[in-house]
Amino acid sequence: MPTKINAAQRKDWRNLPPEHWNTATVHAMVIDLNAEKFEVSKYVPLRGWSFEQGVIKRALTEYGAAALRETIERAFAEYRPTRQYPQLTAGFLIAYMLPRIMPQVLAEAETKKRRRAAESCVMDVDDIIASL
């Protein structure tokens, strides 16, 4: 029987395996990164918590946690806060930045997958000789 994940573990996005991520995990990541990178002390969601939970849930379902995490990390790496927009919200990130960043993330993941598949098919000289 699998171990139940508690709320504190669910928000530990750095250590929680992607298969256990949910909206709380993604929100925790975005809140933590805002605090670390932009010194935001109070996170204010775009159009409310319900809106953000909805867009996060759809993104998790459509792309998976690993691809969404990579997209969020890239978005935070390139975002430059301004006086008018001092934080990067999950809603803005998913609605406006994800459509540009996610295709790159997915293409790179597919390239890695193909490369691993090709490498696993490569036979060394001993294997070729043994098959003769």
Short mmCIF file of N, CA and C in Angstrom, two decimals:
data_model
loop_
_atom_site.label_atom_id
_atom_site.label_comp_id
_atom_site.label_asym_id
_atom_site.label_seq_id
_atom_site.Cartn_x
_atom_site.Cartn_y
_atom_site.Cartn_z
N MET A 1 0.84 -1.18 0.00
CA MET A 1 0.00 0.00 0.00
C MET A 1 0.89 1.25 0.00
N PRO A 2 0.65 2.19 -0.92
CA PRO A 2 1.49 3.38 -1.00
C PRO A 2 1.33 4.26 0.24
N THR A 3 2.41 4.95 0.58
CA THR A 3 2.40 5.86 1.71
C THR A 3 1.63 7.12 1.34
N LYS A 4 0.78 7.57 2.27
CA LYS A 4 0.00 8.78 2.04
C LYS A 4 0.93 9.99 2.18
N ILE A 5 0.79 10.94 1.26
CA ILE A 5 1.61 12.14 1.27
C ILE A 5 0.84 13.22 2.02
N ASN A 6 1.47 13.80 3.04
CA ASN A 6 0.79 14.84 3.81
C ASN A 6 0.97 16.20 3.14
N ALA A 7 0.29 17.21 3.69
CA ALA A 7 0.29 18.55 3.09
C ALA A 7 1.69 19.16 3.04
N ALA A 8 2.48 18.95 4.08
CA ALA A 8 3.84 19.51 4.10
C ALA A 8 4.70 18.86 3.02
N GLN A 9 4.59 17.55 2.86
CA GLN A 9 5.35 16.85 1.82
C GLN A 9 4.89 17.29 0.43
N ARG A 10 3.59 17.53 0.28
CA ARG A 10 3.02 17.92 -1.01
C ARG A 10 3.60 19.27 -1.46
N LYS A 11 3.92 20.13 -0.50
CA LYS A 11 4.46 21.46 -0.82
C LYS A 11 5.99 21.47 -0.93
N ASP A 12 6.63 20.34 -0.66
CA ASP A 12 8.09 20.24 -0.76
C ASP A 12 8.46 19.89 -2.19
N TRP A 13 8.28 20.85 -3.09
CA TRP A 13 8.44 20.63 -4.53
C TRP A 13 9.84 20.23 -4.93
N ARG A 14 10.83 20.59 -4.15
CA ARG A 14 12.22 20.23 -4.49
C ARG A 14 12.48 18.72 -4.30
N ASN A 15 11.74 18.09 -3.40
CA ASN A 15 11.99 16.68 -3.09
C ASN A 15 10.86 15.73 -3.48
N LEU A 16 9.69 16.26 -3.78
CA LEU A 16 8.55 15.42 -4.13
C LEU A 16 8.69 14.92 -5.57
N PRO A 17 8.62 13.60 -5.79
CA PRO A 17 8.70 13.09 -7.16
C PRO A 17 7.56 13.65 -8.03
N PRO A 18 7.84 13.88 -9.31
CA PRO A 18 6.83 14.49 -10.20
C PRO A 18 5.50 13.76 -10.24
N GLU A 19 5.49 12.46 -10.08
CA GLU A 19 4.23 11.71 -10.15
C GLU A 19 3.29 12.03 -8.99
N HIS A 20 3.79 12.71 -7.96
CA HIS A 20 2.96 13.07 -6.82
C HIS A 20 2.59 14.55 -6.78
N TRP A 21 3.00 15.30 -7.80
CA TRP A 21 2.71 16.74 -7.82
C TRP A 21 1.22 16.99 -8.05
N ASN A 22 0.73 18.07 -7.43
CA ASN A 22 -0.62 18.56 -7.70
C ASN A 22 -0.59 20.09 -7.69
N THR A 23 -1.73 20.72 -7.68
CA THR A 23 -1.77 22.19 -7.74
C THR A 23 -1.07 22.82 -6.54
N ALA A 24 -1.18 22.20 -5.37
CA ALA A 24 -0.53 22.75 -4.17
C ALA A 24 0.99 22.75 -4.33
N THR A 25 1.52 21.72 -4.96
CA THR A 25 2.96 21.63 -5.18
C THR A 25 3.43 22.74 -6.12
N VAL A 26 2.71 22.93 -7.20
CA VAL A 26 3.07 23.97 -8.17
C VAL A 26 2.95 25.35 -7.53
N HIS A 27 1.88 25.58 -6.79
CA HIS A 27 1.72 26.87 -6.12
C HIS A 27 2.88 27.10 -5.14
N ALA A 28 3.25 26.08 -4.39
CA ALA A 28 4.36 26.21 -3.45
C ALA A 28 5.65 26.57 -4.18
N MET A 29 5.88 25.96 -5.34
CA MET A 29 7.07 26.26 -6.13
C MET A 29 7.06 27.72 -6.57
N VAL A 30 5.96 28.18 -7.12
CA VAL A 30 5.87 29.55 -7.62
C VAL A 30 6.02 30.55 -6.46
N ILE A 31 5.39 30.28 -5.35
CA ILE A 31 5.49 31.17 -4.18
C ILE A 31 6.93 31.21 -3.67
N ASP A 32 7.56 30.05 -3.55
CA ASP A 32 8.96 29.99 -3.08
C ASP A 32 9.91 30.71 -4.02
N LEU A 33 9.75 30.49 -5.32
CA LEU A 33 10.65 31.14 -6.28
C LEU A 33 10.45 32.66 -6.29
N ASN A 34 9.22 33.12 -6.12
CA ASN A 34 8.99 34.56 -6.02
C ASN A 34 9.69 35.13 -4.79
N ALA A 35 9.61 34.44 -3.67
CA ALA A 35 10.26 34.90 -2.45
C ALA A 35 11.79 34.91 -2.61
N GLU A 36 12.33 33.84 -3.21
CA GLU A 36 13.78 33.72 -3.36
C GLU A 36 14.35 34.68 -4.39
N LYS A 37 13.73 34.76 -5.54
CA LYS A 37 14.30 35.54 -6.64
C LYS A 37 13.90 37.01 -6.63
N PHE A 38 12.69 37.31 -6.19
CA PHE A 38 12.19 38.67 -6.28
C PHE A 38 11.85 39.28 -4.92
N GLU A 39 12.14 38.55 -3.86
CA GLU A 39 11.90 39.01 -2.48
C GLU A 39 10.44 39.41 -2.25
N VAL A 40 9.52 38.65 -2.83
CA VAL A 40 8.09 38.89 -2.65
C VAL A 40 7.67 38.27 -1.32
N SER A 41 7.16 39.09 -0.42
CA SER A 41 6.77 38.59 0.90
C SER A 41 5.33 38.09 0.94
N LYS A 42 4.47 38.62 0.09
CA LYS A 42 3.07 38.20 0.05
C LYS A 42 2.68 37.92 -1.39
N TYR A 43 2.46 36.65 -1.70
CA TYR A 43 2.06 36.25 -3.05
C TYR A 43 0.59 36.58 -3.28
N VAL A 44 0.30 37.24 -4.38
CA VAL A 44 -1.07 37.58 -4.75
C VAL A 44 -1.37 36.90 -6.08
N PRO A 45 -2.29 35.92 -6.09
CA PRO A 45 -2.57 35.18 -7.32
C PRO A 45 -3.27 36.02 -8.38
N LEU A 46 -3.04 35.68 -9.63
CA LEU A 46 -3.70 36.33 -10.75
C LEU A 46 -5.17 35.89 -10.78
N ARG A 47 -6.08 36.83 -10.72
CA ARG A 47 -7.53 36.57 -10.79
C ARG A 47 -8.02 35.59 -9.73
N GLY A 48 -7.32 35.46 -8.62
CA GLY A 48 -7.77 34.63 -7.50
C GLY A 48 -7.19 33.21 -7.51
N TRP A 49 -7.30 32.58 -6.35
CA TRP A 49 -6.74 31.23 -6.18
C TRP A 49 -7.44 30.20 -7.07
N SER A 50 -8.75 30.33 -7.22
CA SER A 50 -9.49 29.34 -8.03
C SER A 50 -9.05 29.36 -9.48
N PHE A 51 -8.87 30.55 -10.03
CA PHE A 51 -8.39 30.65 -11.42
C PHE A 51 -7.04 29.98 -11.56
N GLU A 52 -6.11 30.31 -10.65
CA GLU A 52 -4.77 29.74 -10.75
C GLU A 52 -4.79 28.23 -10.56
N GLN A 53 -5.58 27.74 -9.63
CA GLN A 53 -5.66 26.29 -9.43
C GLN A 53 -6.18 25.60 -10.70
N GLY A 54 -7.12 26.23 -11.37
CA GLY A 54 -7.65 25.67 -12.61
C GLY A 54 -6.62 25.60 -13.72
N VAL A 55 -5.87 26.70 -13.93
CA VAL A 55 -4.88 26.67 -15.01
C VAL A 55 -3.73 25.73 -14.67
N ILE A 56 -3.37 25.65 -13.39
CA ILE A 56 -2.31 24.72 -12.98
C ILE A 56 -2.76 23.28 -13.22
N LYS A 57 -3.98 22.96 -12.81
CA LYS A 57 -4.50 21.59 -12.98
C LYS A 57 -4.52 21.20 -14.45
N ARG A 58 -4.98 22.11 -15.30
CA ARG A 58 -5.01 21.80 -16.74
C ARG A 58 -3.60 21.59 -17.28
N ALA A 59 -2.65 22.42 -16.87
CA ALA A 59 -1.27 22.28 -17.35
C ALA A 59 -0.65 20.98 -16.86
N LEU A 60 -0.89 20.62 -15.60
CA LEU A 60 -0.37 19.35 -15.07
C LEU A 60 -0.94 18.17 -15.84
N THR A 61 -2.23 18.22 -16.11
CA THR A 61 -2.89 17.13 -16.83
C THR A 61 -2.38 17.02 -18.27
N GLU A 62 -2.23 18.15 -18.92
CA GLU A 62 -1.85 18.14 -20.33
C GLU A 62 -0.36 17.85 -20.56
N TYR A 63 0.51 18.41 -19.72
CA TYR A 63 1.96 18.33 -19.99
C TYR A 63 2.74 17.48 -18.99
N GLY A 64 2.19 17.26 -17.82
CA GLY A 64 2.90 16.51 -16.78
C GLY A 64 3.74 17.42 -15.90
N ALA A 65 4.04 16.93 -14.71
CA ALA A 65 4.75 17.73 -13.71
C ALA A 65 6.18 18.05 -14.12
N ALA A 66 6.89 17.10 -14.70
CA ALA A 66 8.29 17.34 -15.05
C ALA A 66 8.42 18.46 -16.08
N ALA A 67 7.60 18.42 -17.11
CA ALA A 67 7.65 19.47 -18.15
C ALA A 67 7.18 20.81 -17.59
N LEU A 68 6.17 20.79 -16.73
CA LEU A 68 5.70 22.04 -16.14
C LEU A 68 6.75 22.63 -15.21
N ARG A 69 7.42 21.80 -14.44
CA ARG A 69 8.49 22.30 -13.56
C ARG A 69 9.59 22.97 -14.38
N GLU A 70 10.02 22.33 -15.43
CA GLU A 70 11.07 22.90 -16.30
C GLU A 70 10.61 24.23 -16.90
N THR A 71 9.37 24.30 -17.31
CA THR A 71 8.81 25.53 -17.87
C THR A 71 8.82 26.65 -16.83
N ILE A 72 8.40 26.32 -15.61
CA ILE A 72 8.39 27.32 -14.54
C ILE A 72 9.80 27.80 -14.24
N GLU A 73 10.75 26.88 -14.17
CA GLU A 73 12.14 27.27 -13.90
C GLU A 73 12.67 28.21 -14.99
N ARG A 74 12.37 27.91 -16.24
CA ARG A 74 12.82 28.77 -17.34
C ARG A 74 12.13 30.13 -17.30
N ALA A 75 10.85 30.13 -16.97
CA ALA A 75 10.12 31.40 -16.89
C ALA A 75 10.71 32.30 -15.81
N PHE A 76 11.04 31.72 -14.66
CA PHE A 76 11.63 32.51 -13.59
C PHE A 76 13.04 32.98 -13.96
N ALA A 77 13.75 32.21 -14.75
CA ALA A 77 15.10 32.61 -15.16
C ALA A 77 15.06 33.82 -16.08
N GLU A 78 14.01 33.94 -16.86
CA GLU A 78 13.97 35.05 -17.83
C GLU A 78 13.12 36.25 -17.38
N TYR A 79 12.25 36.05 -16.40
CA TYR A 79 11.35 37.13 -15.98
C TYR A 79 12.11 38.23 -15.24
N ARG A 80 11.82 39.46 -15.58
CA ARG A 80 12.42 40.61 -14.90
C ARG A 80 11.28 41.41 -14.28
N PRO A 81 11.19 41.42 -12.94
CA PRO A 81 10.10 42.15 -12.30
C PRO A 81 10.23 43.66 -12.52
N THR A 82 9.08 44.31 -12.50
CA THR A 82 9.03 45.77 -12.63
C THR A 82 8.25 46.31 -11.44
N ARG A 83 8.22 47.63 -11.31
CA ARG A 83 7.43 48.23 -10.23
C ARG A 83 5.96 47.84 -10.37
N GLN A 84 5.49 47.80 -11.61
CA GLN A 84 4.09 47.48 -11.85
C GLN A 84 3.80 45.98 -11.66
N TYR A 85 4.76 45.14 -11.99
CA TYR A 85 4.60 43.68 -11.88
C TYR A 85 5.79 43.11 -11.12
N PRO A 86 5.78 43.21 -9.77
CA PRO A 86 6.93 42.79 -8.97
C PRO A 86 7.04 41.28 -8.74
N GLN A 87 6.04 40.54 -9.15
CA GLN A 87 6.07 39.08 -8.97
C GLN A 87 5.64 38.39 -10.25
N LEU A 88 5.95 37.10 -10.33
CA LEU A 88 5.52 36.28 -11.47
C LEU A 88 4.48 35.31 -10.93
N THR A 89 3.24 35.50 -11.32
CA THR A 89 2.17 34.63 -10.82
C THR A 89 2.07 33.37 -11.66
N ALA A 90 1.55 32.33 -11.04
CA ALA A 90 1.33 31.07 -11.76
C ALA A 90 0.35 31.28 -12.90
N GLY A 91 -0.67 32.10 -12.67
CA GLY A 91 -1.66 32.35 -13.72
C GLY A 91 -1.06 33.01 -14.94
N PHE A 92 -0.26 34.06 -14.72
CA PHE A 92 0.39 34.75 -15.84
C PHE A 92 1.38 33.82 -16.53
N LEU A 93 2.17 33.13 -15.73
CA LEU A 93 3.17 32.23 -16.28
C LEU A 93 2.54 31.19 -17.21
N ILE A 94 1.47 30.55 -16.74
CA ILE A 94 0.84 29.49 -17.54
C ILE A 94 0.06 30.06 -18.71
N ALA A 95 -0.64 31.16 -18.50
CA ALA A 95 -1.47 31.72 -19.57
C ALA A 95 -0.65 32.38 -20.67
N TYR A 96 0.45 33.05 -20.31
CA TYR A 96 1.17 33.86 -21.30
C TYR A 96 2.59 33.40 -21.62
N MET A 97 3.26 32.75 -20.68
CA MET A 97 4.64 32.33 -20.94
C MET A 97 4.74 30.87 -21.37
N LEU A 98 3.87 30.03 -20.82
CA LEU A 98 3.89 28.60 -21.16
C LEU A 98 3.74 28.33 -22.65
N PRO A 99 2.85 29.03 -23.37
CA PRO A 99 2.72 28.73 -24.80
C PRO A 99 4.00 28.95 -25.61
N ARG A 100 4.89 29.77 -25.10
CA ARG A 100 6.16 30.01 -25.80
C ARG A 100 7.26 29.06 -25.31
N ILE A 101 7.29 28.77 -24.01
CA ILE A 101 8.38 27.98 -23.43
C ILE A 101 8.12 26.48 -23.54
N MET A 102 6.88 26.04 -23.30
CA MET A 102 6.58 24.61 -23.26
C MET A 102 6.94 23.87 -24.55
N PRO A 103 6.72 24.42 -25.75
CA PRO A 103 7.12 23.69 -26.95
C PRO A 103 8.63 23.39 -26.98
N GLN A 104 9.43 24.31 -26.47
CA GLN A 104 10.88 24.08 -26.40
C GLN A 104 11.18 22.94 -25.43
N VAL A 105 10.53 22.96 -24.26
CA VAL A 105 10.74 21.92 -23.25
C VAL A 105 10.34 20.55 -23.79
N LEU A 106 9.19 20.48 -24.44
CA LEU A 106 8.72 19.20 -24.99
C LEU A 106 9.61 18.70 -26.12
N ALA A 107 10.08 19.62 -26.98
CA ALA A 107 10.97 19.22 -28.08
C ALA A 107 12.29 18.68 -27.53
N GLU A 108 12.83 19.34 -26.51
CA GLU A 108 14.08 18.87 -25.92
C GLU A 108 13.90 17.52 -25.24
N ALA A 109 12.77 17.32 -24.58
CA ALA A 109 12.49 16.03 -23.94
C ALA A 109 12.38 14.92 -24.99
N GLU A 110 11.74 15.23 -26.10
CA GLU A 110 11.60 14.24 -27.19
C GLU A 110 12.96 13.91 -27.79
N THR A 111 13.81 14.92 -27.97
CA THR A 111 15.16 14.69 -28.50
C THR A 111 15.96 13.79 -27.56
N LYS A 112 15.88 14.05 -26.26
CA LYS A 112 16.58 13.20 -25.27
C LYS A 112 16.06 11.77 -25.32
N LYS A 113 14.75 11.64 -25.44
CA LYS A 113 14.13 10.31 -25.50
C LYS A 113 14.62 9.55 -26.73
N ARG A 114 14.63 10.21 -27.88
CA ARG A 114 15.12 9.57 -29.11
C ARG A 114 16.59 9.20 -29.01
N ARG A 115 17.38 10.10 -28.42
CA ARG A 115 18.81 9.84 -28.26
C ARG A 115 19.05 8.62 -27.38
N ARG A 116 18.31 8.54 -26.27
CA ARG A 116 18.45 7.38 -25.38
C ARG A 116 18.04 6.10 -26.10
N ALA A 117 16.96 6.17 -26.89
CA ALA A 117 16.50 4.99 -27.63
C ALA A 117 17.54 4.57 -28.65
N ALA A 118 18.15 5.54 -29.34
CA ALA A 118 19.17 5.23 -30.34
C ALA A 118 20.41 4.64 -29.67
N GLU A 119 20.77 5.18 -28.52
CA GLU A 119 21.95 4.67 -27.81
C GLU A 119 21.73 3.25 -27.30
N SER A 120 20.51 2.94 -26.91
CA SER A 120 20.23 1.59 -26.43
C SER A 120 20.22 0.57 -27.57
N CYS A 121 20.05 1.04 -28.81
CA CYS A 121 20.04 0.15 -29.97
C CYS A 121 21.43 -0.07 -30.55
N VAL A 122 22.38 0.73 -30.16
CA VAL A 122 23.73 0.62 -30.71
C VAL A 122 24.39 -0.64 -30.18
N MET A 123 24.92 -1.42 -31.10
CA MET A 123 25.62 -2.65 -30.72
C MET A 123 27.12 -2.42 -30.80
N ASP A 124 27.82 -2.92 -29.82
CA ASP A 124 29.28 -2.78 -29.94
C ASP A 124 29.82 -3.94 -30.78
N VAL A 125 31.11 -3.90 -31.08
CA VAL A 125 31.73 -4.87 -31.96
C VAL A 125 31.55 -6.30 -31.46
N ASP A 126 31.69 -6.51 -30.17
CA ASP A 126 31.53 -7.86 -29.60
C ASP A 126 30.12 -8.40 -29.82
N ASP A 127 29.11 -7.51 -29.68
CA ASP A 127 27.73 -7.93 -29.92
C ASP A 127 27.51 -8.33 -31.38
N ILE A 128 28.10 -7.57 -32.29
CA ILE A 128 27.95 -7.88 -33.73
C ILE A 128 28.60 -9.19 -34.05
N ILE A 129 29.80 -9.41 -33.54
CA ILE A 129 30.51 -10.67 -33.80
C ILE A 129 29.74 -11.84 -33.19
N ALA A 130 29.21 -11.66 -32.00
CA ALA A 130 28.47 -12.74 -31.32
C ALA A 130 27.19 -13.08 -32.08
N SER A 131 26.61 -12.11 -32.77
CA SER A 131 25.37 -12.38 -33.48
C SER A 131 25.58 -13.08 -34.81
N LEU A 132 26.82 -13.15 -35.27
CA LEU A 132 27.10 -13.78 -36.57
C LEU A 132 27.10 -15.27 -36.50
#
